[in-house]
XYZ file of C-alpha atoms in Angstrom:
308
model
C 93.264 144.330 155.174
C 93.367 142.459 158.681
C 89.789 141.375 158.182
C 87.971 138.228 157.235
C 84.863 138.797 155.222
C 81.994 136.160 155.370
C 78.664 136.552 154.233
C 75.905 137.257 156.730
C 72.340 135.979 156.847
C 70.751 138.926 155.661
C 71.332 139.269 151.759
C 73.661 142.313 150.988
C 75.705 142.012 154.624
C 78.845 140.935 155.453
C 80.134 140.707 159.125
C 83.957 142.259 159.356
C 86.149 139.934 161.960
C 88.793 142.135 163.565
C 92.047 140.280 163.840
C 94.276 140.655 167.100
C 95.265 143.852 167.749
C 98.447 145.578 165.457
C 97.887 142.963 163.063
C 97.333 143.974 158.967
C 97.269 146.807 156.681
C 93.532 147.469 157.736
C 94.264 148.136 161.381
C 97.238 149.957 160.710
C 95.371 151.973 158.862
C 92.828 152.900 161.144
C 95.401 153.513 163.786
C 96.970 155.970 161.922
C 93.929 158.026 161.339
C 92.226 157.301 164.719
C 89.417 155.588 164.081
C 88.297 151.641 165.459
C 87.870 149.079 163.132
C 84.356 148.217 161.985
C 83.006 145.196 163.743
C 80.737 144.736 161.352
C 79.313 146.421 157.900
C 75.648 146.675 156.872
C 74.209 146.816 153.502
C 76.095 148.890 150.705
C 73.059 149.660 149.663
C 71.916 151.514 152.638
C 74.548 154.391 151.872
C 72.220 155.510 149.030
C 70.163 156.947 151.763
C 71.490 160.135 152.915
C 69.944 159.620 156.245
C 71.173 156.589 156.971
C 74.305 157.608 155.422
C 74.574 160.548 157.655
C 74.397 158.336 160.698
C 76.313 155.835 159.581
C 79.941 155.475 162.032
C 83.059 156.768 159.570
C 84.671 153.583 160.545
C 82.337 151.653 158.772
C 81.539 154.132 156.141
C 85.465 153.834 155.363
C 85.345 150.299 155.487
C 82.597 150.034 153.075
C 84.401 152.680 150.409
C 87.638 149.964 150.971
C 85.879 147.074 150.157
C 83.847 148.822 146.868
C 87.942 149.935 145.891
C 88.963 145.923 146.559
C 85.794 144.549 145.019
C 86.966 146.738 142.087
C 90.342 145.810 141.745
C 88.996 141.950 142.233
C 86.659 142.063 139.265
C 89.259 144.037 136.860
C 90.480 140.420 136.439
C 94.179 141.840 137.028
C 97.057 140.480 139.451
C 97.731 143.932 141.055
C 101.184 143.943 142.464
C 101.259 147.494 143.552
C 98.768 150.679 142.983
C 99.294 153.001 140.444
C 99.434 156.554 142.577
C 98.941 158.386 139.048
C 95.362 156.177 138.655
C 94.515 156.612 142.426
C 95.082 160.756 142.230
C 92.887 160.220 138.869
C 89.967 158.555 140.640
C 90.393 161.345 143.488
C 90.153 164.095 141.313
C 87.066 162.382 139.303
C 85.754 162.362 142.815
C 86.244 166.037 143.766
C 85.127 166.771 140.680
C 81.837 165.409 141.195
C 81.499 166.574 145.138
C 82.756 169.951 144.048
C 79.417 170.314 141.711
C 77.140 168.723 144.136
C 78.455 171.689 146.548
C 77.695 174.012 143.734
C 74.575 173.350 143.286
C 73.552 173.637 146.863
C 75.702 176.949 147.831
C 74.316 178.697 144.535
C 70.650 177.822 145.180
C 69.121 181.046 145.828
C 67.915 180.368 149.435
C 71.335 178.978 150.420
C 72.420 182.223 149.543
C 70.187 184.154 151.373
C 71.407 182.331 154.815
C 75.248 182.461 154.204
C 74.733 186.376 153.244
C 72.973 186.917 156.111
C 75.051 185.536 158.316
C 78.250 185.983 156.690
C 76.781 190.015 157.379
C 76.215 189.878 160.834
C 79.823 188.002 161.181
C 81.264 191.043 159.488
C 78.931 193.398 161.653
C 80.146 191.775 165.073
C 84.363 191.423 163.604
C 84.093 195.539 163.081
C 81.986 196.418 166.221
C 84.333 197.515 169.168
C 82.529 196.002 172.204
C 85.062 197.926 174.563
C 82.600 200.916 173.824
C 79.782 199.787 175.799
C 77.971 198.409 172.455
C 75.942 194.951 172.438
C 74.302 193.138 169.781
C 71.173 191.385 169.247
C 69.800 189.948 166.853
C 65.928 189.292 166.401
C 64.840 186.994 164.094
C 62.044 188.307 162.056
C 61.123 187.740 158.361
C 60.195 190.825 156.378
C 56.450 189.276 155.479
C 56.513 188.601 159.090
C 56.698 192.183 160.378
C 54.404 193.255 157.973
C 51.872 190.699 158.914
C 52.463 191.472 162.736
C 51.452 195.569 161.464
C 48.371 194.567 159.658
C 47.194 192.210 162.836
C 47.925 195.120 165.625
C 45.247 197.384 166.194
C 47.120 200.181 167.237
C 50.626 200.442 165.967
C 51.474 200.725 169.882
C 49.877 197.148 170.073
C 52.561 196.044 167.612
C 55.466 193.218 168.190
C 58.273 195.655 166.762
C 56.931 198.284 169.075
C 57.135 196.647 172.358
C 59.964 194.895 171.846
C 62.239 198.684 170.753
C 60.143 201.412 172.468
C 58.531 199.223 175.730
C 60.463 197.002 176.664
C 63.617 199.431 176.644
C 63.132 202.798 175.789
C 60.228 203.330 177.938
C 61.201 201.114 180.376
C 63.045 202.372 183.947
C 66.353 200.191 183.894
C 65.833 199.258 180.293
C 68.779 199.680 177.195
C 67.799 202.154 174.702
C 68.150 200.526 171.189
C 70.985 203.065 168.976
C 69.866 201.466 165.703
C 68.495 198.264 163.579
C 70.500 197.266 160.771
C 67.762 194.878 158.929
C 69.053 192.744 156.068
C 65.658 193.327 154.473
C 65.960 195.156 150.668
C 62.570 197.442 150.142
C 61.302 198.416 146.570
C 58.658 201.350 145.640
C 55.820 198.837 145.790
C 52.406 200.245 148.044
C 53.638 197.390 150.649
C 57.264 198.179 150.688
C 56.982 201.768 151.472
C 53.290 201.009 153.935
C 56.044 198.838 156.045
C 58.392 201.868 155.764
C 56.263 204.497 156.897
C 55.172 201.615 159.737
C 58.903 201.360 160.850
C 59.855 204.989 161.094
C 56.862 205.270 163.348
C 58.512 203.108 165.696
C 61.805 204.018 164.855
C 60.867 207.581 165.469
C 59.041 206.939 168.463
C 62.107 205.036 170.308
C 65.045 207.270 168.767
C 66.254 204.666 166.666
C 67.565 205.234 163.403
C 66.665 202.187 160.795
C 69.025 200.325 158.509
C 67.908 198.360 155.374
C 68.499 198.190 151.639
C 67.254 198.206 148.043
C 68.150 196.484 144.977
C 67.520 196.641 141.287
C 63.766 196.250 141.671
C 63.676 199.597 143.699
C 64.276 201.097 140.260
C 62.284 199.214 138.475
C 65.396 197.340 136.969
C 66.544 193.825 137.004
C 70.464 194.428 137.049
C 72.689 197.315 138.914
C 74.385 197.545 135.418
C 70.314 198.573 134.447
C 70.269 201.168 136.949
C 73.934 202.465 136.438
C 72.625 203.682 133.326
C 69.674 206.001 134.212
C 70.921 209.231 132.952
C 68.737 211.270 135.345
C 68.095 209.388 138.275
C 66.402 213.262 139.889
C 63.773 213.109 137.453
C 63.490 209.309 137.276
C 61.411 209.683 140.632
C 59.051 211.914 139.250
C 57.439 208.665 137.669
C 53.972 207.664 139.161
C 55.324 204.697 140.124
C 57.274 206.735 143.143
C 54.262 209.036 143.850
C 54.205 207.125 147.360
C 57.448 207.050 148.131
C 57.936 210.656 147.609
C 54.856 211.217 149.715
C 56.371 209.147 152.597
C 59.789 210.881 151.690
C 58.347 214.144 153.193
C 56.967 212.611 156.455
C 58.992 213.770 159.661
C 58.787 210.150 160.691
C 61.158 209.260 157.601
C 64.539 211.073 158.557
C 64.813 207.383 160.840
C 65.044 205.749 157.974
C 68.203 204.826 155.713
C 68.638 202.388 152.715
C 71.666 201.698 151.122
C 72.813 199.934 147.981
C 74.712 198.508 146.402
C 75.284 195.058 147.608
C 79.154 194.024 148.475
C 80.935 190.683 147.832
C 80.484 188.433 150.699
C 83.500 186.278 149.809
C 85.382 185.522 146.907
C 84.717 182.106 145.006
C 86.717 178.902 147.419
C 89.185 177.564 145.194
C 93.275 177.023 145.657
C 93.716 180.452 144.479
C 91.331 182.486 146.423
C 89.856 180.791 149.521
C 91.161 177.310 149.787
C 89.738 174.138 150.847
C 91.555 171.639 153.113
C 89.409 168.698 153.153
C 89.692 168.201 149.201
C 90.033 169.714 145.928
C 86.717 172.345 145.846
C 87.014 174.545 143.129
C 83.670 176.769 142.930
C 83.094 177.752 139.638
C 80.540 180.810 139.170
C 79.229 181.104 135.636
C 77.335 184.237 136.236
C 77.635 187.345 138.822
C 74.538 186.861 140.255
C 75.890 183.731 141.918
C 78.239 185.294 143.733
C 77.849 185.663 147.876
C 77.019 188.990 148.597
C 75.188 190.876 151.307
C 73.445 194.470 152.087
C 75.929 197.601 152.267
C 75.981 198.109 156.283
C 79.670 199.295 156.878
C 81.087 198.833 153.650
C 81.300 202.336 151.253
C 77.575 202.336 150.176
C 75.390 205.330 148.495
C 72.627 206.062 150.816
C 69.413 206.373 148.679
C 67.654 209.423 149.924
């Protein structure tokens, strides 16, 4: 390295010299991969922070993971002559390793998964629309508790957010852009507030022309696993339990011919790895231990049965 190290005031600092210009392995280095030299390098310590890490300069967060690697090879006590590329690639891997399950653990965390469904769904919604019809998109962002809170706290269900913002605002509005449909990425079960918010939505949905989108899961059958409900011999007279006495009720409403839910969910993306979706940056291999870790999403133009 082209650099002189000397030992700053402050405990744990050292203060990197730059020497002239083309000179050393060190600037070389950082020529080649177009970065500046560090002028100087803070406390090691600091990078245990992942805020200060995060705005930390990649010069000198480089420089600081060269001088741990020379430190190391200082106190091994060894006269190094030249690397060993088998021991580097060694340490590398050892070091993918251990990002690879940090990345795990972050992408499989269940409300991770919830944001890269969603919008890995409204990526495939927009790559299959053909905009040369005279469609747009929009997207309102809108929790499901949300919506039903905004029903509860409207007086009328005129007075409502959904309302004004579908029938108002567009459909009853000279000049204004009729909505065709909303494809929610909400999933509904039989519960008493599932099927209040659908009766709530087909109102509206009803009221501006506007046919309704979402989805159920498992729970919608009173099952934990698709696998569960795969094996319901005779899913006709499975709804005759009291458990669906409201949704059968709001099943023969005019209101609910706006309404469609489909199932079953559809892989999202296949695990990364060098064999399915590669990673460029470094060796991620993803590994998925059970199915319900896998990125997946509502049925909106995949092959989906419509549950009605």
């Amino acid at each position: 390295m082209s650099v002189t190290t000397e030992n700053a005031p402050v405990q744990g600092q050292t203060t990197l010299q730059e020497n002239r210009a083309g000179e050393g392995v060190y600037a070389s280095l950082f020529d080649k991969i177009n970065l500046t030299p560090a002028s100087r390098l803070g406390d090691i310590n600091d990078f245990l922070d992942d805020a200060a890490l995060s705005e930390t300069p990649a010069a000198e967060r480089l420089t600081a993971a060269m001088q741990v690697f020379m430190e190391r090879i200082r106190q091994s006590g060894q006269r190094v002559e030249k690397l060993d590329k088998t021991l580097i690639d060694h340490h590398i891997a050892e070091l993918d390793f251990q990002i690879s399950r940090q990345l795990d653990a972050v992408m499989h965390h269940q409300e991770f998964q919830q944001v890269e469904s969603l919008w890995r769904g409204l990526k495939q919604l927009v790559d299959n629309t053909d905009y040369r019809q005279n469609v747009k998109t929009e997207i309102l962002d809108v929790a499901k508790d949300d919506l039903r809170q905004d029903f509860e706290d409207a007086p009328e269900l005129i007075q409502s957010g959904l309302y004004w913002h579908t029938y108002t605002a567009e459909y009853d509005t000279p000049g204004g852009e009729p909505i065709g449909s909303v494809i929610s990425a909400y999933e509904f079960d039989a519960s008493p507030q599932d099927v209040a918010l659908l009766r709530n939505i087909s109102r509206v949905s009803a009221a501006a022309h506007m046919p309704f989108i979402g989805a159920v899961g498992p729970a919608f059958f009173l099952k934990e696993t698709m696998e569960e409900v795969a094996a319901i011999k005779d899913i006709g007279n499975y709804f005759d339990r009291a458990e669906y006495i409201r949704w059968k009720a709001f099943r023969e409403t005019d209101d609910a011919r706006y309404i469609g839910l489909v199932m079953p969910r559809v892989l999202g993306r296949l695990p990364y790895g060098p064999d399915t979706v590669p990673v460029r940056s470094f060796n991620y291999v993803e590994q998925v231990v059970r199915t319900t870790k896998s990125i997946s999403g509502p049925a909106r133009r995949s092959p989906s049965l419509p549950i009605w």
